[in-house]
JSON list of C-alpha atoms in Angstrom, two decimals:
[
{"chain": "A", "resi": 115, "resn": "UNK", "atom": "CA", "xyz": [0.00, 0.00, 0.00]},
{"chain": "A", "resi": 116, "resn": "UNK", "atom": "CA", "xyz": [2.85, 2.37, 0.89]},
{"chain": "A", "resi": 117, "resn": "UNK", "atom": "CA", "xyz": [4.62, 1.65, -2.42]},
{"chain": "A", "resi": 118, "resn": "UNK", "atom": "CA", "xyz": [1.43, 2.33, -4.39]},
{"chain": "A", "resi": 119, "resn": "UNK", "atom": "CA", "xyz": [0.89, 5.59, -2.46]},
{"chain": "A", "resi": 120, "resn": "UNK", "atom": "CA", "xyz": [4.45, 6.77, -3.19]},
{"chain": "A", "resi": 121, "resn": "UNK", "atom": "CA", "xyz": [4.07, 5.92, -6.89]},
{"chain": "A", "resi": 122, "resn": "UNK", "atom": "CA", "xyz": [0.77, 7.78, -7.08]},
{"chain": "A", "resi": 123, "resn": "UNK", "atom": "CA", "xyz": [2.34, 10.78, -5.33]},
{"chain": "A", "resi": 124, "resn": "UNK", "atom": "CA", "xyz": [5.27, 10.72, -7.77]},
{"chain": "A", "resi": 125, "resn": "UNK", "atom": "CA", "xyz": [3.10, 10.55, -10.87]},
{"chain": "A", "resi": 126, "resn": "UNK", "atom": "CA", "xyz": [0.77, 13.15, -9.36]},
{"chain": "A", "resi": 127, "resn": "UNK", "atom": "CA", "xyz": [3.71, 15.55, -9.03]},
{"chain": "A", "resi": 128, "resn": "UNK", "atom": "CA", "xyz": [4.75, 14.83, -12.61]},
{"chain": "A", "resi": 129, "resn": "UNK", "atom": "CA", "xyz": [1.22, 15.58, -13.81]},
{"chain": "A", "resi": 130, "resn": "UNK", "atom": "CA", "xyz": [1.20, 18.85, -11.85]},
{"chain": "A", "resi": 131, "resn": "UNK", "atom": "CA", "xyz": [4.57, 19.80, -13.34]},
{"chain": "A", "resi": 132, "resn": "UNK", "atom": "CA", "xyz": [3.43, 19.00, -16.90]},
{"chain": "A", "resi": 133, "resn": "UNK", "atom": "CA", "xyz": [0.24, 21.00, -16.31]},
{"chain": "A", "resi": 134, "resn": "UNK", "atom": "CA", "xyz": [2.14, 24.09, -15.15]},
{"chain": "A", "resi": 135, "resn": "UNK", "atom": "CA", "xyz": [4.70, 23.70, -17.95]},
{"chain": "A", "resi": 136, "resn": "UNK", "atom": "CA", "xyz": [1.96, 23.72, -20.58]},
{"chain": "A", "resi": 137, "resn": "UNK", "atom": "CA", "xyz": [0.28, 26.66, -18.85]},
{"chain": "A", "resi": 138, "resn": "UNK", "atom": "CA", "xyz": [3.46, 28.71, -19.22]},
{"chain": "A", "resi": 139, "resn": "UNK", "atom": "CA", "xyz": [3.86, 27.75, -22.89]},
{"chain": "A", "resi": 140, "resn": "UNK", "atom": "CA", "xyz": [0.25, 28.52, -23.74]},
{"chain": "A", "resi": 141, "resn": "UNK", "atom": "CA", "xyz": [-0.35, 31.59, -21.59]},
{"chain": "A", "resi": 142, "resn": "UNK", "atom": "CA", "xyz": [2.94, 33.46, -21.96]},
{"chain": "A", "resi": 143, "resn": "UNK", "atom": "CA", "xyz": [2.59, 36.39, -24.36]},
{"chain": "A", "resi": 144, "resn": "UNK", "atom": "CA", "xyz": [5.95, 36.27, -26.09]},
{"chain": "A", "resi": 145, "resn": "UNK", "atom": "CA", "xyz": [8.65, 33.99, -27.40]},
{"chain": "A", "resi": 146, "resn": "UNK", "atom": "CA", "xyz": [10.05, 31.31, -25.10]},
{"chain": "A", "resi": 147, "resn": "UNK", "atom": "CA", "xyz": [13.51, 29.82, -25.48]},
{"chain": "A", "resi": 148, "resn": "UNK", "atom": "CA", "xyz": [12.57, 26.21, -24.73]},
{"chain": "A", "resi": 149, "resn": "UNK", "atom": "CA", "xyz": [16.19, 25.03, -24.62]},
{"chain": "A", "resi": 150, "resn": "UNK", "atom": "CA", "xyz": [17.05, 27.68, -22.00]},
{"chain": "A", "resi": 151, "resn": "UNK", "atom": "CA", "xyz": [13.85, 26.87, -20.11]},
{"chain": "A", "resi": 152, "resn": "UNK", "atom": "CA", "xyz": [14.74, 23.15, -20.10]},
{"chain": "A", "resi": 153, "resn": "UNK", "atom": "CA", "xyz": [18.23, 23.92, -18.76]},
{"chain": "A", "resi": 154, "resn": "UNK", "atom": "CA", "xyz": [16.69, 26.02, -15.99]},
{"chain": "A", "resi": 155, "resn": "UNK", "atom": "CA", "xyz": [14.31, 23.19, -15.07]},
{"chain": "A", "resi": 156, "resn": "UNK", "atom": "CA", "xyz": [17.16, 20.70, -14.76]},
{"chain": "A", "resi": 157, "resn": "UNK", "atom": "CA", "xyz": [19.19, 23.17, -12.72]},
{"chain": "A", "resi": 158, "resn": "UNK", "atom": "CA", "xyz": [16.19, 23.74, -10.44]},
{"chain": "A", "resi": 159, "resn": "UNK", "atom": "CA", "xyz": [15.72, 20.00, -9.90]},
{"chain": "A", "resi": 160, "resn": "UNK", "atom": "CA", "xyz": [19.33, 19.58, -8.74]},
{"chain": "A", "resi": 161, "resn": "UNK", "atom": "CA", "xyz": [19.24, 22.76, -6.62]},
{"chain": "A", "resi": 162, "resn": "UNK", "atom": "CA", "xyz": [16.04, 21.48, -5.02]},
{"chain": "A", "resi": 163, "resn": "UNK", "atom": "CA", "xyz": [18.01, 18.62, -3.48]},
{"chain": "A", "resi": 164, "resn": "UNK", "atom": "CA", "xyz": [19.52, 21.16, -1.09]},
{"chain": "A", "resi": 165, "resn": "UNK", "atom": "CA", "xyz": [22.98, 19.59, -1.16]},
{"chain": "A", "resi": 166, "resn": "UNK", "atom": "CA", "xyz": [25.83, 22.09, -1.46]},
{"chain": "A", "resi": 167, "resn": "UNK", "atom": "CA", "xyz": [28.02, 19.37, -3.01]},
{"chain": "A", "resi": 168, "resn": "UNK", "atom": "CA", "xyz": [25.56, 18.73, -5.85]},
{"chain": "A", "resi": 169, "resn": "UNK", "atom": "CA", "xyz": [25.23, 21.02, -8.85]},
{"chain": "A", "resi": 170, "resn": "UNK", "atom": "CA", "xyz": [23.95, 20.85, -12.40]},
{"chain": "A", "resi": 171, "resn": "UNK", "atom": "CA", "xyz": [26.68, 21.17, -15.04]},
{"chain": "A", "resi": 172, "resn": "UNK", "atom": "CA", "xyz": [25.82, 22.42, -18.51]},
{"chain": "A", "resi": 173, "resn": "UNK", "atom": "CA", "xyz": [27.06, 20.64, -21.62]},
{"chain": "A", "resi": 174, "resn": "UNK", "atom": "CA", "xyz": [29.43, 23.51, -22.42]},
{"chain": "A", "resi": 175, "resn": "UNK", "atom": "CA", "xyz": [31.00, 23.19, -18.97]},
{"chain": "A", "resi": 176, "resn": "UNK", "atom": "CA", "xyz": [31.34, 19.41, -19.38]},
{"chain": "A", "resi": 177, "resn": "UNK", "atom": "CA", "xyz": [33.05, 19.89, -22.75]},
{"chain": "A", "resi": 178, "resn": "UNK", "atom": "CA", "xyz": [35.43, 22.44, -21.21]},
{"chain": "A", "resi": 179, "resn": "UNK", "atom": "CA", "xyz": [36.22, 20.06, -18.34]},
{"chain": "A", "resi": 180, "resn": "UNK", "atom": "CA", "xyz": [36.89, 17.18, -20.76]},
{"chain": "A", "resi": 181, "resn": "UNK", "atom": "CA", "xyz": [39.27, 19.40, -22.69]},
{"chain": "A", "resi": 182, "resn": "UNK", "atom": "CA", "xyz": [41.09, 20.24, -19.46]},
{"chain": "A", "resi": 183, "resn": "UNK", "atom": "CA", "xyz": [41.75, 16.51, -18.98]},
{"chain": "A", "resi": 184, "resn": "UNK", "atom": "CA", "xyz": [43.40, 16.30, -22.38]},
{"chain": "A", "resi": 185, "resn": "UNK", "atom": "CA", "xyz": [47.00, 17.29, -23.18]},
{"chain": "A", "resi": 186, "resn": "UNK", "atom": "CA", "xyz": [46.10, 18.07, -26.80]},
{"chain": "A", "resi": 187, "resn": "UNK", "atom": "CA", "xyz": [44.20, 21.31, -27.16]},
{"chain": "A", "resi": 188, "resn": "UNK", "atom": "CA", "xyz": [42.60, 23.57, -29.71]},
{"chain": "A", "resi": 189, "resn": "UNK", "atom": "CA", "xyz": [42.20, 27.13, -28.54]},
{"chain": "A", "resi": 190, "resn": "UNK", "atom": "CA", "xyz": [44.22, 30.10, -27.30]},
{"chain": "A", "resi": 191, "resn": "UNK", "atom": "CA", "xyz": [45.85, 28.31, -24.36]},
{"chain": "A", "resi": 192, "resn": "UNK", "atom": "CA", "xyz": [44.38, 29.75, -21.18]},
{"chain": "A", "resi": 193, "resn": "UNK", "atom": "CA", "xyz": [42.59, 28.36, -18.14]},
{"chain": "A", "resi": 194, "resn": "UNK", "atom": "CA", "xyz": [40.21, 30.54, -16.19]},
{"chain": "A", "resi": 195, "resn": "UNK", "atom": "CA", "xyz": [37.84, 30.45, -13.23]},
{"chain": "A", "resi": 196, "resn": "UNK", "atom": "CA", "xyz": [34.38, 31.88, -13.80]},
{"chain": "A", "resi": 197, "resn": "UNK", "atom": "CA", "xyz": [32.41, 33.07, -10.76]},
{"chain": "A", "resi": 198, "resn": "UNK", "atom": "CA", "xyz": [28.82, 33.99, -11.74]},
{"chain": "A", "resi": 199, "resn": "UNK", "atom": "CA", "xyz": [28.05, 35.43, -8.28]},
{"chain": "A", "resi": 200, "resn": "UNK", "atom": "CA", "xyz": [30.95, 37.89, -8.45]},
{"chain": "A", "resi": 201, "resn": "UNK", "atom": "CA", "xyz": [30.41, 38.28, -12.19]},
{"chain": "A", "resi": 202, "resn": "UNK", "atom": "CA", "xyz": [34.08, 37.82, -13.00]},
{"chain": "A", "resi": 203, "resn": "UNK", "atom": "CA", "xyz": [36.30, 35.40, -14.92]},
{"chain": "A", "resi": 204, "resn": "UNK", "atom": "CA", "xyz": [39.93, 35.28, -13.84]},
{"chain": "A", "resi": 205, "resn": "UNK", "atom": "CA", "xyz": [42.73, 33.66, -15.85]},
{"chain": "A", "resi": 206, "resn": "UNK", "atom": "CA", "xyz": [44.35, 31.02, -13.63]},
{"chain": "A", "resi": 207, "resn": "UNK", "atom": "CA", "xyz": [46.96, 29.67, -16.05]},
{"chain": "A", "resi": 208, "resn": "UNK", "atom": "CA", "xyz": [48.52, 30.61, -19.37]},
{"chain": "A", "resi": 209, "resn": "UNK", "atom": "CA", "xyz": [49.79, 27.40, -20.98]},
{"chain": "A", "resi": 210, "resn": "UNK", "atom": "CA", "xyz": [53.40, 27.69, -22.09]},
{"chain": "A", "resi": 211, "resn": "UNK", "atom": "CA", "xyz": [52.90, 26.13, -25.53]},
{"chain": "A", "resi": 212, "resn": "UNK", "atom": "CA", "xyz": [49.60, 27.89, -26.30]},
{"chain": "A", "resi": 213, "resn": "UNK", "atom": "CA", "xyz": [49.16, 30.98, -28.50]},
{"chain": "A", "resi": 214, "resn": "UNK", "atom": "CA", "xyz": [48.23, 33.18, -25.51]},
{"chain": "A", "resi": 215, "resn": "UNK", "atom": "CA", "xyz": [51.71, 32.71, -23.99]},
{"chain": "A", "resi": 216, "resn": "UNK", "atom": "CA", "xyz": [53.15, 34.77, -26.88]},
{"chain": "A", "resi": 217, "resn": "UNK", "atom": "CA", "xyz": [50.88, 37.71, -26.11]},
{"chain": "A", "resi": 218, "resn": "UNK", "atom": "CA", "xyz": [50.40, 40.20, -23.26]},
{"chain": "A", "resi": 219, "resn": "UNK", "atom": "CA", "xyz": [48.24, 37.79, -21.24]},
{"chain": "A", "resi": 220, "resn": "UNK", "atom": "CA", "xyz": [49.04, 36.81, -17.65]},
{"chain": "A", "resi": 221, "resn": "UNK", "atom": "CA", "xyz": [47.67, 34.82, -14.75]},
{"chain": "A", "resi": 222, "resn": "UNK", "atom": "CA", "xyz": [45.39, 37.01, -12.64]},
{"chain": "A", "resi": 223, "resn": "UNK", "atom": "CA", "xyz": [44.00, 39.01, -15.56]},
{"chain": "A", "resi": 224, "resn": "UNK", "atom": "CA", "xyz": [40.22, 39.37, -15.58]},
{"chain": "A", "resi": 225, "resn": "UNK", "atom": "CA", "xyz": [38.37, 38.70, -18.85]},
{"chain": "A", "resi": 226, "resn": "UNK", "atom": "CA", "xyz": [36.20, 41.76, -19.60]},
{"chain": "A", "resi": 227, "resn": "UNK", "atom": "CA", "xyz": [35.30, 41.23, -23.28]},
{"chain": "A", "resi": 228, "resn": "UNK", "atom": "CA", "xyz": [35.63, 38.46, -25.87]},
{"chain": "A", "resi": 229, "resn": "UNK", "atom": "CA", "xyz": [35.36, 39.49, -29.53]},
{"chain": "A", "resi": 230, "resn": "UNK", "atom": "CA", "xyz": [33.51, 42.66, -28.56]},
{"chain": "A", "resi": 231, "resn": "UNK", "atom": "CA", "xyz": [31.02, 40.89, -26.27]},
{"chain": "A", "resi": 232, "resn": "UNK", "atom": "CA", "xyz": [30.88, 42.11, -22.66]},
{"chain": "A", "resi": 233, "resn": "UNK", "atom": "CA", "xyz": [31.24, 39.27, -20.15]},
{"chain": "A", "resi": 234, "resn": "UNK", "atom": "CA", "xyz": [28.38, 39.31, -17.63]},
{"chain": "A", "resi": 235, "resn": "UNK", "atom": "CA", "xyz": [26.11, 36.90, -15.77]},
{"chain": "A", "resi": 236, "resn": "UNK", "atom": "CA", "xyz": [24.26, 35.99, -18.97]},
{"chain": "A", "resi": 237, "resn": "UNK", "atom": "CA", "xyz": [27.33, 34.56, -20.71]},
{"chain": "A", "resi": 238, "resn": "UNK", "atom": "CA", "xyz": [30.03, 34.04, -18.10]},
{"chain": "A", "resi": 239, "resn": "UNK", "atom": "CA", "xyz": [29.58, 30.25, -18.37]},
{"chain": "A", "resi": 240, "resn": "UNK", "atom": "CA", "xyz": [29.93, 30.48, -22.14]},
{"chain": "A", "resi": 241, "resn": "UNK", "atom": "CA", "xyz": [33.34, 32.15, -22.49]},
{"chain": "A", "resi": 242, "resn": "UNK", "atom": "CA", "xyz": [34.95, 29.11, -24.14]},
{"chain": "A", "resi": 243, "resn": "UNK", "atom": "CA", "xyz": [32.34, 29.13, -26.91]},
{"chain": "A", "resi": 244, "resn": "UNK", "atom": "CA", "xyz": [32.74, 32.88, -27.42]},
{"chain": "A", "resi": 245, "resn": "UNK", "atom": "CA", "xyz": [36.47, 32.35, -27.87]},
{"chain": "A", "resi": 246, "resn": "UNK", "atom": "CA", "xyz": [35.95, 29.48, -30.33]},
{"chain": "A", "resi": 247, "resn": "UNK", "atom": "CA", "xyz": [33.62, 31.50, -32.57]},
{"chain": "A", "resi": 248, "resn": "UNK", "atom": "CA", "xyz": [36.52, 33.11, -34.44]},
{"chain": "A", "resi": 249, "resn": "UNK", "atom": "CA", "xyz": [40.03, 32.06, -35.47]},
{"chain": "A", "resi": 250, "resn": "UNK", "atom": "CA", "xyz": [41.36, 35.48, -34.46]},
{"chain": "A", "resi": 251, "resn": "UNK", "atom": "CA", "xyz": [40.35, 36.38, -30.92]},
{"chain": "A", "resi": 252, "resn": "UNK", "atom": "CA", "xyz": [40.09, 39.90, -29.50]},
{"chain": "A", "resi": 253, "resn": "UNK", "atom": "CA", "xyz": [40.22, 40.13, -25.72]},
{"chain": "A", "resi": 254, "resn": "UNK", "atom": "CA", "xyz": [39.82, 43.01, -23.31]},
{"chain": "A", "resi": 255, "resn": "UNK", "atom": "CA", "xyz": [41.46, 42.17, -19.98]},
{"chain": "A", "resi": 256, "resn": "UNK", "atom": "CA", "xyz": [41.63, 44.00, -16.66]},
{"chain": "A", "resi": 257, "resn": "UNK", "atom": "CA", "xyz": [45.03, 43.76, -14.96]},
{"chain": "A", "resi": 258, "resn": "UNK", "atom": "CA", "xyz": [44.66, 44.35, -11.18]},
{"chain": "A", "resi": 259, "resn": "UNK", "atom": "CA", "xyz": [48.40, 44.99, -10.68]},
{"chain": "A", "resi": 260, "resn": "UNK", "atom": "CA", "xyz": [48.26, 47.99, -13.02]},
{"chain": "A", "resi": 261, "resn": "UNK", "atom": "CA", "xyz": [44.57, 48.84, -12.49]},
{"chain": "A", "resi": 262, "resn": "UNK", "atom": "CA", "xyz": [44.00, 49.19, -16.22]},
{"chain": "A", "resi": 263, "resn": "UNK", "atom": "CA", "xyz": [42.23, 47.49, -19.12]},
{"chain": "A", "resi": 264, "resn": "UNK", "atom": "CA", "xyz": [44.36, 45.93, -21.83]},
{"chain": "A", "resi": 265, "resn": "UNK", "atom": "CA", "xyz": [43.37, 45.01, -25.40]},
{"chain": "A", "resi": 266, "resn": "UNK", "atom": "CA", "xyz": [44.96, 41.83, -26.71]},
{"chain": "A", "resi": 267, "resn": "UNK", "atom": "CA", "xyz": [44.78, 39.98, -30.02]},
{"chain": "A", "resi": 268, "resn": "UNK", "atom": "CA", "xyz": [45.56, 36.28, -30.22]},
{"chain": "A", "resi": 269, "resn": "UNK", "atom": "CA", "xyz": [44.57, 33.27, -32.37]},
{"chain": "A", "resi": 270, "resn": "UNK", "atom": "CA", "xyz": [43.18, 29.80, -31.91]},
{"chain": "A", "resi": 271, "resn": "UNK", "atom": "CA", "xyz": [45.52, 26.97, -32.80]},
{"chain": "A", "resi": 272, "resn": "UNK", "atom": "CA", "xyz": [46.29, 23.31, -32.08]},
{"chain": "A", "resi": 273, "resn": "UNK", "atom": "CA", "xyz": [48.93, 22.70, -29.41]},
{"chain": "A", "resi": 274, "resn": "UNK", "atom": "CA", "xyz": [50.09, 20.13, -26.88]},
{"chain": "A", "resi": 275, "resn": "UNK", "atom": "CA", "xyz": [50.94, 20.89, -23.28]},
{"chain": "A", "resi": 276, "resn": "UNK", "atom": "CA", "xyz": [52.53, 18.45, -20.81]},
{"chain": "A", "resi": 277, "resn": "UNK", "atom": "CA", "xyz": [50.92, 18.52, -17.40]},
{"chain": "A", "resi": 278, "resn": "UNK", "atom": "CA", "xyz": [54.13, 17.70, -15.51]},
{"chain": "A", "resi": 279, "resn": "UNK", "atom": "CA", "xyz": [57.55, 19.38, -15.51]},
{"chain": "A", "resi": 280, "resn": "UNK", "atom": "CA", "xyz": [60.59, 18.12, -13.57]},
{"chain": "A", "resi": 281, "resn": "UNK", "atom": "CA", "xyz": [64.24, 18.98, -12.96]},
{"chain": "A", "resi": 282, "resn": "UNK", "atom": "CA", "xyz": [66.90, 19.04, -10.21]},
{"chain": "A", "resi": 283, "resn": "UNK", "atom": "CA", "xyz": [66.76, 22.34, -8.33]},
{"chain": "A", "resi": 284, "resn": "UNK", "atom": "CA", "xyz": [69.76, 21.61, -6.08]},
{"chain": "A", "resi": 285, "resn": "UNK", "atom": "CA", "xyz": [72.34, 19.20, -7.46]},
{"chain": "A", "resi": 286, "resn": "UNK", "atom": "CA", "xyz": [74.55, 19.49, -4.36]},
{"chain": "A", "resi": 287, "resn": "UNK", "atom": "CA", "xyz": [71.82, 18.39, -1.92]},
{"chain": "A", "resi": 288, "resn": "UNK", "atom": "CA", "xyz": [70.24, 16.28, -4.66]},
{"chain": "A", "resi": 289, "resn": "UNK", "atom": "CA", "xyz": [66.79, 17.92, -4.46]},
{"chain": "A", "resi": 290, "resn": "UNK", "atom": "CA", "xyz": [64.38, 17.10, -7.25]},
{"chain": "A", "resi": 291, "resn": "UNK", "atom": "CA", "xyz": [61.41, 19.26, -8.29]},
{"chain": "A", "resi": 292, "resn": "UNK", "atom": "CA", "xyz": [58.17, 18.12, -9.93]},
{"chain": "A", "resi": 293, "resn": "UNK", "atom": "CA", "xyz": [55.56, 20.70, -10.96]},
{"chain": "A", "resi": 294, "resn": "UNK", "atom": "CA", "xyz": [52.03, 19.49, -11.76]},
{"chain": "A", "resi": 295, "resn": "UNK", "atom": "CA", "xyz": [50.52, 22.27, -13.87]},
{"chain": "A", "resi": 296, "resn": "UNK", "atom": "CA", "xyz": [47.17, 20.53, -14.36]},
{"chain": "A", "resi": 297, "resn": "UNK", "atom": "CA", "xyz": [45.50, 17.17, -13.87]},
{"chain": "A", "resi": 298, "resn": "UNK", "atom": "CA", "xyz": [44.93, 15.44, -17.21]},
{"chain": "A", "resi": 299, "resn": "UNK", "atom": "CA", "xyz": [44.37, 11.88, -18.40]},
{"chain": "A", "resi": 300, "resn": "UNK", "atom": "CA", "xyz": [48.16, 11.45, -18.77]},
{"chain": "A", "resi": 301, "resn": "UNK", "atom": "CA", "xyz": [49.31, 13.10, -15.52]},
{"chain": "A", "resi": 302, "resn": "UNK", "atom": "CA", "xyz": [49.94, 9.82, -13.66]},
{"chain": "A", "resi": 303, "resn": "UNK", "atom": "CA", "xyz": [52.12, 8.48, -16.49]},
{"chain": "A", "resi": 304, "resn": "UNK", "atom": "CA", "xyz": [53.97, 11.80, -16.83]},
{"chain": "A", "resi": 305, "resn": "UNK", "atom": "CA", "xyz": [54.56, 11.93, -13.07]},
{"chain": "A", "resi": 306, "resn": "UNK", "atom": "CA", "xyz": [55.97, 8.38, -13.02]},
{"chain": "A", "resi": 307, "resn": "UNK", "atom": "CA", "xyz": [58.31, 9.21, -15.90]},
{"chain": "A", "resi": 308, "resn": "UNK", "atom": "CA", "xyz": [59.45, 12.43, -14.20]},
{"chain": "A", "resi": 309, "resn": "UNK", "atom": "CA", "xyz": [60.10, 10.59, -10.94]},
{"chain": "A", "resi": 310, "resn": "UNK", "atom": "CA", "xyz": [62.11, 7.91, -12.73]},
{"chain": "A", "resi": 311, "resn": "UNK", "atom": "CA", "xyz": [64.17, 10.59, -14.49]},
{"chain": "A", "resi": 312, "resn": "UNK", "atom": "CA", "xyz": [65.02, 12.32, -11.20]},
{"chain": "A", "resi": 313, "resn": "UNK", "atom": "CA", "xyz": [65.86, 9.01, -9.50]},
{"chain": "A", "resi": 314, "resn": "UNK", "atom": "CA", "xyz": [68.36, 8.30, -12.28]},
{"chain": "A", "resi": 315, "resn": "UNK", "atom": "CA", "xyz": [70.00, 11.61, -11.33]},
{"chain": "A", "resi": 316, "resn": "UNK", "atom": "CA", "xyz": [70.47, 10.23, -7.80]},
{"chain": "A", "resi": 317, "resn": "UNK", "atom": "CA", "xyz": [67.72, 12.37, -6.23]},
{"chain": "A", "resi": 318, "resn": "UNK", "atom": "CA", "xyz": [67.53, 12.17, -2.43]},
{"chain": "A", "resi": 319, "resn": "UNK", "atom": "CA", "xyz": [64.81, 14.75, -1.70]},
{"chain": "A", "resi": 320, "resn": "UNK", "atom": "CA", "xyz": [61.72, 15.65, -3.68]},
{"chain": "A", "resi": 321, "resn": "UNK", "atom": "CA", "xyz": [59.62, 18.83, -3.84]},
{"chain": "A", "resi": 322, "resn": "UNK", "atom": "CA", "xyz": [56.17, 18.42, -5.46]},
{"chain": "A", "resi": 323, "resn": "UNK", "atom": "CA", "xyz": [54.57, 21.68, -6.58]},
{"chain": "A", "resi": 324, "resn": "UNK", "atom": "CA", "xyz": [50.79, 21.59, -7.13]},
{"chain": "A", "resi": 325, "resn": "UNK", "atom": "CA", "xyz": [50.10, 25.35, -6.99]},
{"chain": "A", "resi": 326, "resn": "UNK", "atom": "CA", "xyz": [47.49, 26.87, -9.32]},
{"chain": "A", "resi": 327, "resn": "UNK", "atom": "CA", "xyz": [46.50, 23.60, -10.96]}
]
């Protein structure tokens, strides 16, 4: 009896939702972006759980995350953190082998515009797509250290970037150094190779740097 009651309650809620959904579509005097509405519904369902560790991730964000796990890229070669609540996107890493590393672009810069489009709450989660729209990319950045806006031109290109760098920082005391720039699908293999290389150089101490990854 309890199972039947729960199932009836569940389907009753679905019916109520479908009823209200159709009401909005039929009664709203204007155009409705159904794709955006659907995204909002899914986001609301996850938010309704009330768990701070659970969040709905849009397809664009999933694609960007998948690209972060790869060591082969197509883009301008930056990583950034977008904070919709503060309405700001801050560059957290400029990849050494990417096109952006050849331009006046640095970690800590805030992305203000992409190809003439102001970055705000409506598109802050869509910066990657804005960058990919054109081969040549125009950026307006705000540099906190100089308190000024900077216009930069760069291009999209294919490039590869290792996630691990290693060398001996003190040959006398035999101190090895391994820097993990990012976590990708090859990081474990790269780390093992770097460790083996340093061990062949008779390393006795090891410093692992995981800052800003």
